Every structure is written in C-alpha cells, then in structure tokens.
C-alpha cells in the first residue's frame, strides 16, 4: 500500500502523549532502581533527575540538567515514558535531552534558570515540553512558546500542598470566569493576563487550556493527589513525596490508586491506611527561596 | 469507557458525538448494564495494574468472553491482545483478539507521528491517524481481519465484535471509526 509521509513532532503528536498520561502519576526518580519501583507501582512516566527537589533545596548551589549517563540508565530500566529537566531558557540542555531520546522535556523552575528574560522556543523541537505555571497568564505564555503540557508549579520539595492548590485554583478560576466573558472582555482578559488573545478566545469557547493541565509541587499523600484532581488537575507529578517517605513502594502505589479513584473517598481512605510516614515537609511560609517565582 | 487512566475524555466526547452514552468504568459494579466497552489510550502497564487492584480484570474478562463488543486504541489494543512482547513480565492482557503486539514498537516519543491512513471499506478518504509511542502488531491469527496497514504492519484489526487500533482516532476529531464501532454494537 502506498503510504503518505509520516509527520513527527507535530502539535497533535506532542500534545497526544500528554493526553495519554491523563489520570496518572509521574514520579521523580534519581536511580534506575527507583525508576523500577515507580513503574512497578503503576507510574505512567518517570522524571529522571540527579536530585529530588527537596535535596536541591537542601544542598543549594546551581542545579543543572542531569548527567546523560543516569538518564540513559533510567531509560534502559523501564518501558514507560521518561522525562528529564532542562533549566529555564537553556535550549542547549533541551537539545541534548532531545538527542538522548527522552520522551518529554520539563523546562523547570526546580533547576537554576539560565535566562532571566526568555523561555525556550519550544516550537523548534521535535520532543514535547512541559512547563510550570502559577497562573493562567503564565500558562498561556508557555503554550504560545510551544509547551504541549502545563503543570501548575506548586512549591517543589516542600511536601506542602498549599501553593499547588493556590496555583490550580487561580488557573481554573480564571478560566471559569473567561467562559462568561463577552467578545470585548476577551481582549481585556488578554491584556490583564499578558497572554495572546487567540488563546484567551479559545478558553472562552472551551473552558479549558488547549493542552492538558497537570499538577506538581508539594504533593505528598494520596489525599493530596485526590485534592488536586478534584480541583481540576488532569494528572499528578510527585517529586520528593515518594522517595522521601518512609515506605516509597507503598506510598507510590497508594498515590497511583488515589489519582485514579480520586472521586471515591472510601477508596482513598483504604489506600491511605498504614503507609508509614509521609515526607518531612517544610511549610511554604518558612521558605527563603520560592522556586515557583522563577519563570516569566 | 474503561476510565482507570488515559485519554478517556477524548473517547467519551467522540462517543457522545456519534449518539452513544458513555459511562466511566473504574470498579466492577460500573460494568452493569453496559452494551460495549471502549479501552482508551494511556499506559498499558499502569492500566494493567489498576485492572488487577480494582478487581476489574476478571470482571471485564468475563464480559469479553460472553461476547461484549470492545474497541481498544493503543494501550487499549495492547490490553485486548492475545500476547504482548516487550511488556512487563506481570503484564496481563485479555486475549479478546488474536493478535500479538510489541509495546512501543515504533520507538520513543520523538518517533511518534501522524499520517493519512487509507482504511479498507471506509468511505470518505483516508483517516488522519495519530501514533503515540504506538505498539506494532507482530502477528495476526487467521480469524483476524486487517483493515489498515502502515509499511506492511497491521494497524487496524477486527475479529468478531472486537476492534483494535494502534493509533488514536479519538485525537483527530474524525469520528468514522467510533461510528463504525457503535453502529455494530
């Protein structure tokens, strides 16, 4: 059969993988062994990085893209998609990650930003990107730069879900209001959000972002996952929350179950039972450095 | 709709548009009264695990054995297949259609693609088919009808009431395969 040419790296193909991760849990892992524990527990994807955000926070210093060798080890260890982080604006790190064949690049505020004015032009890549956002304007600026998935930022490495809730509520709440806007108000919204009017008009029609919206930053328990899913997140990133808990394998399974059965409190109760200790958290109000403030 | 994980919303929207009444299935009781089951795209290893822990694996398996129509795309095709290569050792599938699939057979995400796909017997020209880390069909049994191929590999197959696609018709806005499936239920 004569086949027409296959097109890679299209908008639909990039967003498509994010659609496939919906209702799932993406787990931060620092070794191949942890990646296997995550896959065993039912993670839909793993984020390969050298240090989880809680350790980056503790250690200080400049946080960069991980060593390609550890990313390759993790890719070899699991069959699920593997993501990796580049610094904000560091398109050369992103090029390296694409060359390594990672499945998603996270242009992440958890690493030290490389550019204080520009994010990466993500349209220039075949590999899809996920970016963080604290509000709707930030989310739409990232979409306009080519992000194929948005995650609300929360405050990574804290185990405190408050910021994740604030960011989700801000994004979802503004989208709800925009669906009520008339055509003249759409322009005012675009100005207020500092976002492209075309994307704002699209939200007025659909009531949702043009790409999937996941939640990250501070999720440490199954009930945290159920909370953010009920607030409108379509999937959950868990960073330090799993491997900083006392029983990572059980915590991982429980968060996966709670993300699927988020609307069934009896099920969330069942999977939350006897999990050992959740990660030791840091209340966001006690922080000197807020990672979520990185990004423009 | 099997709604444990994956692109459930896209399938549900497509099904609504062709006049079906999609219901989300997360636990065995949700299966009561259903005429057919759609298994969405997503991560087959995750869904396989959640099928076991929810008790759905046996409940769905029984209904499929009784001849309930099913439509699986990508991960859904993997779950309906007779055998899975390059899966996890503990990964189970329903064996509802006699095909052997290889997970991620088309490569990683940077190799994911879309292309115009001619489908046997489908009027209105080729489908816009979106392949995301798609499985490759390595072998089809004698009772399986191959409705479309890419580079000589089957990507759309049917056996009795079971339809499977390696790609994602739910992502392209083209409703013809959902129409075909619902029309035959």
Coordinates of N, CA, C and O in Angstrom, one line a residue, chain A residues 48-133:
Chain A
X48 N 13.5 11.7 35.2 CA 14.9 11.3 35.6 C 15.6 12.6 36.0 O 15.8 13.5 35.2
X49 N 16.1 12.6 37.3 CA 16.9 13.7 37.7 C 17.9 13.3 38.8 O 17.8 12.2 39.3
X50 N 19.0 14.1 39.0 CA 20.0 13.7 39.9 C 19.7 13.8 41.3 O 20.1 13.0 42.1
X51 N 18.9 14.9 41.6 CA 18.5 15.1 43.0 C 17.0 15.4 43.0 O 16.6 16.2 42.1
X52 N 16.2 14.9 43.9 CA 14.8 15.3 44.0 C 14.8 16.8 44.6 O 15.8 17.2 45.2
X53 N 13.7 17.5 44.3 CA 13.7 18.9 44.7 C 14.0 19.2 46.2 O 14.7 20.2 46.5
X54 N 13.6 18.3 47.1 CA 13.9 18.5 48.5 C 15.4 18.6 48.7 O 15.9 19.4 49.5
X55 N 16.2 17.7 48.0 CA 17.6 17.7 48.1 C 18.3 18.9 47.5 O 19.3 19.5 47.9
X56 N 17.7 19.3 46.3 CA 18.2 20.5 45.6 C 18.1 21.7 46.5 O 19.0 22.5 46.7
X57 N 17.0 21.8 47.2 CA 16.7 22.9 48.2 C 17.7 22.8 49.3 O 18.3 23.9 49.7
X58 N 18.0 21.6 49.8 CA 18.9 21.5 51.0 C 20.3 21.8 50.6 O 21.0 22.5 51.3
X59 N 20.7 21.3 49.4 CA 22.1 21.4 49.0 C 22.5 22.8 48.5 O 23.6 23.2 48.6
X60 N 21.5 23.5 48.0 CA 21.8 24.8 47.4 C 22.7 24.7 46.2 O 22.8 23.6 45.6
X61 N 23.4 25.8 45.7 CA 24.3 25.7 44.6 C 23.4 25.8 43.3 O 22.2 25.9 43.3
X62 N 24.1 25.7 42.1 CA 23.5 25.7 40.8 C 23.0 24.3 40.5 O 23.7 23.4 40.5
X63 N 21.7 24.2 40.2 CA 21.1 22.9 39.8 C 21.0 22.9 38.3 O 20.4 23.8 37.7
X64 N 21.6 21.9 37.6 CA 21.6 21.8 36.2 C 20.9 20.5 35.7 O 20.5 19.7 36.4
X65 N 20.9 20.4 34.3 CA 20.5 19.1 33.7 C 21.3 17.9 34.3 O 22.4 18.1 34.6
X66 N 20.6 16.8 34.3 CA 21.3 15.6 34.9 C 22.3 15.0 33.9 O 22.3 15.3 32.7
X67 N 23.2 14.2 34.5 CA 24.2 13.5 33.7 C 23.5 12.6 32.7 O 22.7 11.8 33.1
X68 N 23.9 12.7 31.4 CA 23.2 11.8 30.4 C 23.3 10.3 30.7 O 22.4 9.6 30.4
X69 N 24.4 9.9 31.4 CA 24.5 8.5 31.8 C 23.4 8.0 32.7 O 22.9 6.9 32.5
X70 N 23.0 8.9 33.6 CA 22.0 8.4 34.5 C 20.6 8.4 33.8 O 19.8 7.6 34.0
X71 N 20.4 9.4 32.9 CA 19.2 9.4 32.1 C 19.1 8.1 31.2 O 18.1 7.5 31.2
X72 N 20.2 7.8 30.6 CA 20.3 6.6 29.8 C 20.0 5.3 30.6 O 19.3 4.4 30.2
X73 N 20.6 5.3 31.8 CA 20.3 4.1 32.7 C 18.8 4.0 33.0 O 18.3 2.9 33.0
X74 N 18.2 5.1 33.3 CA 16.8 5.1 33.7 C 16.0 4.7 32.5 O 15.0 3.9 32.6
X75 N 16.3 5.2 31.3 CA 15.6 4.9 30.1 C 15.7 3.3 29.8 O 14.7 2.7 29.4
X76 N 16.8 2.8 30.1 CA 17.0 1.4 29.9 C 16.3 0.5 30.9 O 15.9 -0.7 30.6
X77 N 16.0 1.1 32.0 CA 15.4 0.3 33.1 C 13.9 0.1 33.0 O 13.3 -0.8 33.6
X78 N 13.2 1.0 32.3 CA 11.7 1.0 32.3 C 11.2 1.1 30.9 O 11.9 1.5 30.0
X79 N 9.9 0.7 30.8 CA 9.2 0.7 29.5 C 8.3 1.9 29.3 O 7.8 2.2 28.3
X80 N 8.1 2.6 30.4 CA 7.2 3.8 30.4 C 8.0 5.0 29.9 O 9.2 5.0 29.9
X81 N 7.3 6.1 29.5 CA 8.0 7.3 29.1 C 8.9 7.9 30.1 O 8.6 7.8 31.3
X82 N 10.0 8.4 29.7 CA 11.0 9.0 30.6 C 11.1 10.5 30.3 O 11.3 10.9 29.1
X83 N 10.9 11.4 31.3 CA 11.1 12.8 31.1 C 12.4 13.2 31.8 O 12.9 12.5 32.7
X84 N 12.9 14.4 31.4 CA 14.1 15.0 32.1 C 14.0 16.5 32.1 O 13.3 17.1 31.2
X85 N 14.7 17.1 33.0 CA 14.5 18.6 33.2 C 15.7 19.3 32.5 O 16.8 18.9 32.6
X86 N 15.3 20.4 31.9 CA 16.3 21.4 31.5 C 16.1 22.7 32.3 O 15.0 22.9 32.8
X87 N 17.1 23.5 32.4 CA 17.0 24.8 33.0 C 16.1 25.7 32.2 O 16.1 25.6 30.9
X88 N 15.4 26.7 32.8 CA 14.6 27.6 32.0 C 15.5 28.4 31.1 O 16.5 28.9 31.5
X89 N 15.1 28.4 29.8 CA 15.8 29.2 28.8 C 17.1 28.5 28.3 O 17.7 29.0 27.3
X90 N 17.4 27.3 28.8 CA 18.7 26.6 28.4 C 18.4 25.7 27.3 O 18.3 24.5 27.4
X91 N 18.3 26.3 26.0 CA 17.8 25.4 24.9 C 18.9 24.4 24.5 O 18.6 23.4 23.9
X92 N 20.2 24.7 24.9 CA 21.2 23.7 24.6 C 21.0 22.4 25.4 O 21.2 21.3 24.9
X93 N 20.7 22.6 26.7 CA 20.4 21.4 27.5 C 19.2 20.7 26.9 O 19.2 19.4 26.8
X94 N 18.2 21.4 26.5 CA 17.0 20.7 25.9 C 17.4 20.0 24.6 O 16.9 18.9 24.3
X95 N 18.3 20.6 23.8 CA 18.8 19.9 22.6 C 19.5 18.6 23.0 O 19.3 17.5 22.3
X96 N 20.2 18.6 24.0 CA 20.9 17.4 24.5 C 19.9 16.3 24.9 O 20.0 15.1 24.5
X97 N 18.9 16.8 25.6 CA 17.8 15.8 26.1 C 17.1 15.2 24.9 O 16.7 14.0 24.9
X98 N 16.8 16.1 23.9 CA 16.2 15.5 22.7 C 17.1 14.5 22.0 O 16.6 13.5 21.6
X99 N 18.4 14.8 21.9 CA 19.3 13.9 21.3 C 19.4 12.6 22.1 O 19.6 11.5 21.5
X100 N 19.2 12.6 23.4 CA 19.2 11.4 24.2 C 17.9 10.6 24.0 O 17.8 9.5 24.5
X101 N 16.9 11.2 23.4 CA 15.6 10.4 23.1 C 14.7 10.4 24.3 O 13.9 9.5 24.5
X102 N 14.8 11.4 25.2 CA 13.8 11.5 26.3 C 12.4 11.8 25.7 O 12.3 12.3 24.6
X103 N 11.4 11.4 26.4 CA 10.0 11.5 25.8 C 9.4 12.8 26.1 O 8.5 13.2 25.4
X104 N 9.8 13.5 27.1 CA 9.3 14.9 27.4 C 10.4 15.7 28.1 O 11.1 15.1 28.9
X105 N 10.5 16.9 27.8 CA 11.5 17.8 28.5 C 10.7 18.7 29.4 O 9.7 19.3 29.0
X106 N 11.1 18.8 30.6 CA 10.5 19.7 31.6 C 11.4 20.9 31.7 O 12.5 20.8 32.2
X107 N 10.9 22.1 31.2 CA 11.7 23.3 31.3 C 11.3 23.8 32.7 O 10.3 24.5 32.9
X108 N 12.2 23.5 33.7 CA 11.7 23.5 35.1 C 12.4 24.6 36.0 O 13.6 24.7 36.0
X109 N 11.5 25.2 36.8 CA 12.0 26.2 37.8 C 12.7 25.5 38.9 O 13.3 26.2 39.7
X110 N 12.7 24.2 39.0 CA 13.4 23.5 40.1 C 14.9 23.6 39.8 O 15.7 23.6 40.8
X111 N 15.3 23.7 38.6 CA 16.7 23.9 38.3 C 17.0 25.4 38.3 O 16.0 26.2 38.2
X112 N 18.2 25.8 38.3 CA 18.6 27.2 38.3 C 18.4 27.8 36.9 O 19.0 27.3 36.0
X113 N 17.6 28.9 36.8 CA 17.3 29.4 35.5 C 18.6 29.9 34.7 O 19.5 30.4 35.4
X114 N 18.6 29.6 33.4 CA 19.8 30.0 32.6 C 19.5 31.4 31.9 O 20.5 31.9 31.3
X115 N 18.3 31.8 31.9 CA 18.0 33.0 31.1 C 16.9 33.8 31.9 O 15.9 33.2 32.2
X116 N 17.2 35.0 32.2 CA 16.2 35.7 33.1 C 15.1 36.5 32.4 O 14.3 37.1 33.0
X117 N 15.1 36.3 31.0 CA 14.0 37.0 30.3 C 13.3 36.1 29.3 O 12.1 36.3 29.0
X118 N 14.0 35.0 28.9 CA 13.4 34.2 27.8 C 13.2 32.7 28.2 O 14.1 32.2 28.8
X119 N 12.1 32.2 27.9 CA 12.0 30.7 27.9 C 12.4 30.1 26.6 O 12.7 30.9 25.6
X120 N 12.5 28.8 26.5 CA 13.0 28.1 25.3 C 11.9 28.3 24.3 O 10.7 28.2 24.6
X121 N 12.3 28.5 23.0 CA 11.3 28.4 21.9 C 11.1 27.0 21.6 O 11.9 26.3 20.9
X122 N 9.9 26.5 22.1 CA 9.7 25.0 22.1 C 9.2 24.5 20.8 O 9.2 23.3 20.6
X123 N 8.7 25.4 19.9 CA 8.2 25.0 18.6 C 9.4 24.4 17.8 O 9.2 23.7 16.9
X124 N 10.6 24.8 18.1 CA 11.8 24.4 17.3 C 12.2 23.0 17.6 O 13.1 22.5 16.9
X125 N 11.5 22.3 18.5 CA 11.9 20.9 18.9 C 10.9 19.9 18.4 O 9.7 20.2 18.2
X126 N 11.4 18.7 18.2 CA 10.5 17.5 18.0 C 10.0 16.9 19.3 O 8.9 16.5 19.4
X127 N 10.8 16.9 20.3 CA 10.4 16.4 21.6 C 9.4 17.4 22.2 O 9.6 18.6 22.0
X128 N 8.4 16.9 22.9 CA 7.4 17.8 23.5 C 8.0 18.4 24.9 O 8.8 17.7 25.5
X129 N 7.4 19.5 25.3 CA 7.8 20.2 26.5 C 6.6 20.3 27.5 O 5.5 20.6 27.1
X130 N 7.0 20.2 28.8 CA 6.0 20.6 29.8 C 6.7 21.8 30.5 O 7.9 21.8 30.7
X131 N 5.8 22.7 30.9 CA 6.3 23.9 31.7 C 5.4 24.2 32.9 O 4.2 23.9 32.8
X132 N 6.0 24.8 33.9 CA 5.2 25.1 35.1 C 4.5 26.5 34.9 O 4.9 27.3 34.1
X133 N 3.4 26.7 35.7 CA 2.7 28.0 35.7 C 2.1 28.2 37.1 O 1.7 27.2 37.7

